[in-house]
mmCIF file of C-alpha atoms in Angstrom:
data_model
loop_
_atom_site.group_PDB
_atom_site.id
_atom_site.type_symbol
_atom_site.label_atom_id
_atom_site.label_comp_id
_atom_site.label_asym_id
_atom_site.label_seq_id
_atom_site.Cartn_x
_atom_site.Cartn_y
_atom_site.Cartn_z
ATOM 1 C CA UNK A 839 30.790 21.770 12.689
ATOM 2 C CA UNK A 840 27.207 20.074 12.131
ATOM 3 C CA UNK A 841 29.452 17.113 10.187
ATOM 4 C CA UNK A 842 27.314 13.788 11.265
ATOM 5 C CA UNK A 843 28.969 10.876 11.041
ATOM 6 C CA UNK A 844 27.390 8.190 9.193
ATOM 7 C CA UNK A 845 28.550 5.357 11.232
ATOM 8 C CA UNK A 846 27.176 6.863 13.649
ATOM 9 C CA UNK A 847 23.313 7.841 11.935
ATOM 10 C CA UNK A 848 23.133 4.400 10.977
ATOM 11 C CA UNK A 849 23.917 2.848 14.507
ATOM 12 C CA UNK A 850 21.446 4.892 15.348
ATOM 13 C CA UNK A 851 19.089 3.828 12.940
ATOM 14 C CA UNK A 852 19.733 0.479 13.963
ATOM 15 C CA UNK A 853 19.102 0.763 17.709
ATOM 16 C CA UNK A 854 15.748 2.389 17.105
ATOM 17 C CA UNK A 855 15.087 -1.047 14.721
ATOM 18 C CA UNK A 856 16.289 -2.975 17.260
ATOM 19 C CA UNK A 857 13.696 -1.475 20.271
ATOM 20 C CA UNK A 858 10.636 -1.633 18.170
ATOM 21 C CA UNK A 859 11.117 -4.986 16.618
ATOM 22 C CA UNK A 860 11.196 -6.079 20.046
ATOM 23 C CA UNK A 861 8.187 -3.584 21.025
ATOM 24 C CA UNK A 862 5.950 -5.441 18.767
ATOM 25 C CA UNK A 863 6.835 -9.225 19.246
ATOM 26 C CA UNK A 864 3.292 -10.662 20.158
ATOM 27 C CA UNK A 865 1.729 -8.621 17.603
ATOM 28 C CA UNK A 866 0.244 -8.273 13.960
ATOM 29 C CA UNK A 867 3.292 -6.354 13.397
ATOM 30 C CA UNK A 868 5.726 -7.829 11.673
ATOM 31 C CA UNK A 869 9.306 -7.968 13.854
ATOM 32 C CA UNK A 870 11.775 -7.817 11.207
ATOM 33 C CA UNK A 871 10.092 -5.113 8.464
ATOM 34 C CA UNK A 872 8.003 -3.398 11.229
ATOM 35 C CA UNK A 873 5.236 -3.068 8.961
ATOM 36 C CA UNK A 874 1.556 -4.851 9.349
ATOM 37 C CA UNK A 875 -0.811 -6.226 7.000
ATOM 38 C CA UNK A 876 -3.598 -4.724 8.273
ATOM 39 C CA UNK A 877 -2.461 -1.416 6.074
ATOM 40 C CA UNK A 878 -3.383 -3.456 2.697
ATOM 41 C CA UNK A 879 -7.527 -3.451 3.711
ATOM 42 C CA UNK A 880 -7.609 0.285 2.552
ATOM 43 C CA UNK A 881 -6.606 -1.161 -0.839
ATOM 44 C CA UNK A 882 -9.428 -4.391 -0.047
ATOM 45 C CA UNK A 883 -12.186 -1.373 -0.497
ATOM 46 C CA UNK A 884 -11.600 -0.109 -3.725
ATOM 47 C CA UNK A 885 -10.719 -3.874 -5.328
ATOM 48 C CA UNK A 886 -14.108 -4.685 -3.965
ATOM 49 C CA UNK A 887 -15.252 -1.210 -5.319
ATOM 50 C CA UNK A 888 -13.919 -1.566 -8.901
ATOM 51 C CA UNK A 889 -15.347 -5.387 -9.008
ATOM 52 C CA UNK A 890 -18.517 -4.193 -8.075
ATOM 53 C CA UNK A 891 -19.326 -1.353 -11.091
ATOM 54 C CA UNK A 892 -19.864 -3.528 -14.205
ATOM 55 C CA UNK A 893 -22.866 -4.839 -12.216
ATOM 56 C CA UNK A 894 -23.707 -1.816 -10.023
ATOM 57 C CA UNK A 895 -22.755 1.519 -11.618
ATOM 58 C CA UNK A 896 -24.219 3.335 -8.877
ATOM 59 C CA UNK A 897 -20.455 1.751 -6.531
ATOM 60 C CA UNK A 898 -18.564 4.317 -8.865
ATOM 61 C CA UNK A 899 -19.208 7.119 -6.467
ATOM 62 C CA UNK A 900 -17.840 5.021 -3.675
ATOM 63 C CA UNK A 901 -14.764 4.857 -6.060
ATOM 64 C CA UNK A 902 -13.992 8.571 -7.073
ATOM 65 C CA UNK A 903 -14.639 8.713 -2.632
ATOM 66 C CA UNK A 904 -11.973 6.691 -2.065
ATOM 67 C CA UNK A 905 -8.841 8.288 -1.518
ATOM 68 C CA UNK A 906 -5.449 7.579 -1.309
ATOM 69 C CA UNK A 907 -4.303 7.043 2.568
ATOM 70 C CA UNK A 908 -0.527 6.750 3.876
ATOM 71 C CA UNK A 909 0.456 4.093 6.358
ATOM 72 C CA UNK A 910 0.707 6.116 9.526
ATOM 73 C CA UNK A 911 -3.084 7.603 8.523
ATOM 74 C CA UNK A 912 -5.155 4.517 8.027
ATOM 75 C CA UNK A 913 -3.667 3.568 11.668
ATOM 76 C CA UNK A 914 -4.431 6.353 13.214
ATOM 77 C CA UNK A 915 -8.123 6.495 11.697
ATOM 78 C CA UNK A 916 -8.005 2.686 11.954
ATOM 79 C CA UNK A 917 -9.410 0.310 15.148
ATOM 80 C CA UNK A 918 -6.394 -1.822 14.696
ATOM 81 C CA UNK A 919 -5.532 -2.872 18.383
ATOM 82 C CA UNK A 920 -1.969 -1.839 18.380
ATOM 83 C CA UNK A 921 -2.391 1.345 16.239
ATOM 84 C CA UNK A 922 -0.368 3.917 18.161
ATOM 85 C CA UNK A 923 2.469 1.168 18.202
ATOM 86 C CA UNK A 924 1.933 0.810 14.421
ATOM 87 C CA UNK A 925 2.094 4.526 13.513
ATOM 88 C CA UNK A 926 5.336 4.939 15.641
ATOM 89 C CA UNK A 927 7.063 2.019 14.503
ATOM 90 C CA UNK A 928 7.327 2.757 10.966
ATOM 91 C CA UNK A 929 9.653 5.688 11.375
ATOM 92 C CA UNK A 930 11.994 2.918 12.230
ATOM 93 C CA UNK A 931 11.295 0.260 9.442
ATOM 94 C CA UNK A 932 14.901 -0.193 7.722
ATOM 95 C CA UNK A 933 14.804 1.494 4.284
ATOM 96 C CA UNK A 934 15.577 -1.575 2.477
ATOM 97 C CA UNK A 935 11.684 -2.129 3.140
ATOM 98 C CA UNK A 936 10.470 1.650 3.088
ATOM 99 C CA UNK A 937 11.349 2.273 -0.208
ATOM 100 C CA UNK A 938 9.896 -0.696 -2.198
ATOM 101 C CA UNK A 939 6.950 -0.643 0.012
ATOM 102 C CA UNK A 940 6.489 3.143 -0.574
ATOM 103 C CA UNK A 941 7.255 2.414 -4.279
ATOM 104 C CA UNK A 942 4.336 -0.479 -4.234
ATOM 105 C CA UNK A 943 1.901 1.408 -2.773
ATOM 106 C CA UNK A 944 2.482 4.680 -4.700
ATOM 107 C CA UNK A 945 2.111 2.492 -7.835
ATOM 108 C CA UNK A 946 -1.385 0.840 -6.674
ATOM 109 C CA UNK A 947 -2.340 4.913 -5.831
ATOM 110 C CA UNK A 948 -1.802 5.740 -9.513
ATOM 111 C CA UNK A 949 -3.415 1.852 -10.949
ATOM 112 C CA UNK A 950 -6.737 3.344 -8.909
ATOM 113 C CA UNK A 951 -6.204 7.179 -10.062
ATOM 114 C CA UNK A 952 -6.146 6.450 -13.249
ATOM 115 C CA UNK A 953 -8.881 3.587 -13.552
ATOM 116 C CA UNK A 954 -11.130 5.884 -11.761
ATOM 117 C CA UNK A 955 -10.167 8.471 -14.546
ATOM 118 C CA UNK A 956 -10.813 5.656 -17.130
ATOM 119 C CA UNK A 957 -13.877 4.403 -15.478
ATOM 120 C CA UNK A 958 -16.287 7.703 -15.586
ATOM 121 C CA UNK A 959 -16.298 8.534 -18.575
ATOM 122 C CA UNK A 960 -17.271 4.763 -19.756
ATOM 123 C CA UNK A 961 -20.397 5.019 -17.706
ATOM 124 C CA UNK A 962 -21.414 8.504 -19.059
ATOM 125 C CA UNK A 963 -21.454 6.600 -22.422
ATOM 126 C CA UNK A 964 -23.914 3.796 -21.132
ATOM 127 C CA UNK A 965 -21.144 1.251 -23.374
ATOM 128 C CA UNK A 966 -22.241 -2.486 -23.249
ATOM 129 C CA UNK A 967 -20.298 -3.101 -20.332
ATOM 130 C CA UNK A 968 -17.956 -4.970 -22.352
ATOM 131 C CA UNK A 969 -14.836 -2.076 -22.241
ATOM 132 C CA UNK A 970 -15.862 -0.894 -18.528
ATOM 133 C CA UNK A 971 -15.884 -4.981 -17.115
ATOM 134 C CA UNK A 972 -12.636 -5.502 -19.173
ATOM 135 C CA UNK A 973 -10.862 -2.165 -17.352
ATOM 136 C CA UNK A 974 -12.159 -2.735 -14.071
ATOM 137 C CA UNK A 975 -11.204 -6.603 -14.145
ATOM 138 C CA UNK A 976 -7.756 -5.637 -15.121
ATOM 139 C CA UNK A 977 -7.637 -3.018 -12.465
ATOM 140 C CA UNK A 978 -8.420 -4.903 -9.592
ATOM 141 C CA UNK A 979 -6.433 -7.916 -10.852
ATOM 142 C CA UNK A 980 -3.059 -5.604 -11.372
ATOM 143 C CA UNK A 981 -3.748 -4.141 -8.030
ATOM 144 C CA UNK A 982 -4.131 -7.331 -5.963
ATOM 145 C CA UNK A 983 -0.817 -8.291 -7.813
ATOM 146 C CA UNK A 984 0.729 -4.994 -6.320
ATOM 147 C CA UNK A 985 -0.992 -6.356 -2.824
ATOM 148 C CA UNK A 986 0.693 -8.884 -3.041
ATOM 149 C CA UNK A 987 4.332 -7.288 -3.434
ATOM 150 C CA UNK A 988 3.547 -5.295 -0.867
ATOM 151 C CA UNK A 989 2.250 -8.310 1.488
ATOM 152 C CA UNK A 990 5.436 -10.200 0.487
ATOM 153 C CA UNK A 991 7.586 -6.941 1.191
ATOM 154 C CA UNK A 992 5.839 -6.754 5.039
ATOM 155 C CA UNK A 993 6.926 -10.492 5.454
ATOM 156 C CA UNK A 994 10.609 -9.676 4.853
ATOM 157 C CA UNK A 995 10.809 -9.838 1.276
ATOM 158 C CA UNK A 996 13.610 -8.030 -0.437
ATOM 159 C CA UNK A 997 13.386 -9.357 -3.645
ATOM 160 C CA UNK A 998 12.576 -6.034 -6.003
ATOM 161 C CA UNK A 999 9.749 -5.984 -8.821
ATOM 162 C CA UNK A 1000 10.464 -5.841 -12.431
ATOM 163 C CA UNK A 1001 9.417 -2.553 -13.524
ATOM 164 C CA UNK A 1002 8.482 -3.749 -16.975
ATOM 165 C CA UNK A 1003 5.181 -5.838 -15.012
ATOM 166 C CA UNK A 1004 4.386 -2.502 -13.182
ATOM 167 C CA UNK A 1005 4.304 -0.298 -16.153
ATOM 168 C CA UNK A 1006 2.280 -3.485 -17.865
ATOM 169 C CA UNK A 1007 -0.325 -3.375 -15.076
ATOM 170 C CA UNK A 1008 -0.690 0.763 -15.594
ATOM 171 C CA UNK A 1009 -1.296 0.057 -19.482
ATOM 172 C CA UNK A 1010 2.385 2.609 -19.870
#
């Protein structure tokens, strides 16, 4: 009684892969992950955002705006022309990509919490600029690296990321 069999969840699984990887040949969705590219311009913003403050102080409000934004919400706020298609696919994108993906992006939410954290304070003080260029450089550097884990991960990557460089680019 209410036993699934496994065999049969992941057939299952599988057919609904199978139906939207052929839903979105054609698009700017990627066939074999289901995921698109398009996700990693919310992340763009606040690289451009943290690059920006050494110079411009005044961008650090844009900055503590920004907010974190999951996949399925930046499509359905986003003009992306295959949107709806988007949002629907990835409750069918094989966990073998989910979870690093969700584990890459999750990291690059904490990199920007926590240089935002870093970053106010450093401003308040009117430093040289030296300390606030040096952590907002290393931000946006350790997040484009985490961009582009999760870019490789949307083009079928499965290789996995040494945790060692991740807790390197959150200063742990």
């Amino acid at each position: 009684m209410g036993n699934v069999n496994v065999g049969d969840a992941e057939q299952d699984e599988e057919a609904g892969f199978r139906a939207f990887s052929t839903k979105v040949e054609g698009t700017n969705i990627n066939p074999q992950t289901l995921l698109a590219t398009d996700y990693l311009n919310h992340f763009n913003e606040i690289v451009m955002m943290l690059e920006m403050i050494p110079d411009m102080p005044e961008c650090f409000e844009d900055a503590q705006a920004w907010q974190p934004k999951s996949y399925q919400d930046h499509f359905r706020d986003s003009q992306f022309r295959d949107r709806d298609l988007a949002v629907e696919a990835y409750d069918h994108v094989p966990e073998r990509f989910r979870k690093p993906f969700e584990d890459v992006i999750g990291q690059m939410n904490v990199l920007i919490a926590m240089t935002v954290e870093r970053v106010g304070p450093l401003i308040e003080a009117g430093g040289d600029g030296g300390e606030l260029r040096m952590v907002c450089s290393d931000a946006s550097r350790g997040v484009q690296k985490l961009m582009d884990i999760a870019s490789a991960i949307i083009h079928g990557s499965e290789s996995r990321f040494d945790q060692r460089e991740i807790d390197g680019l959150l200063g742990r």
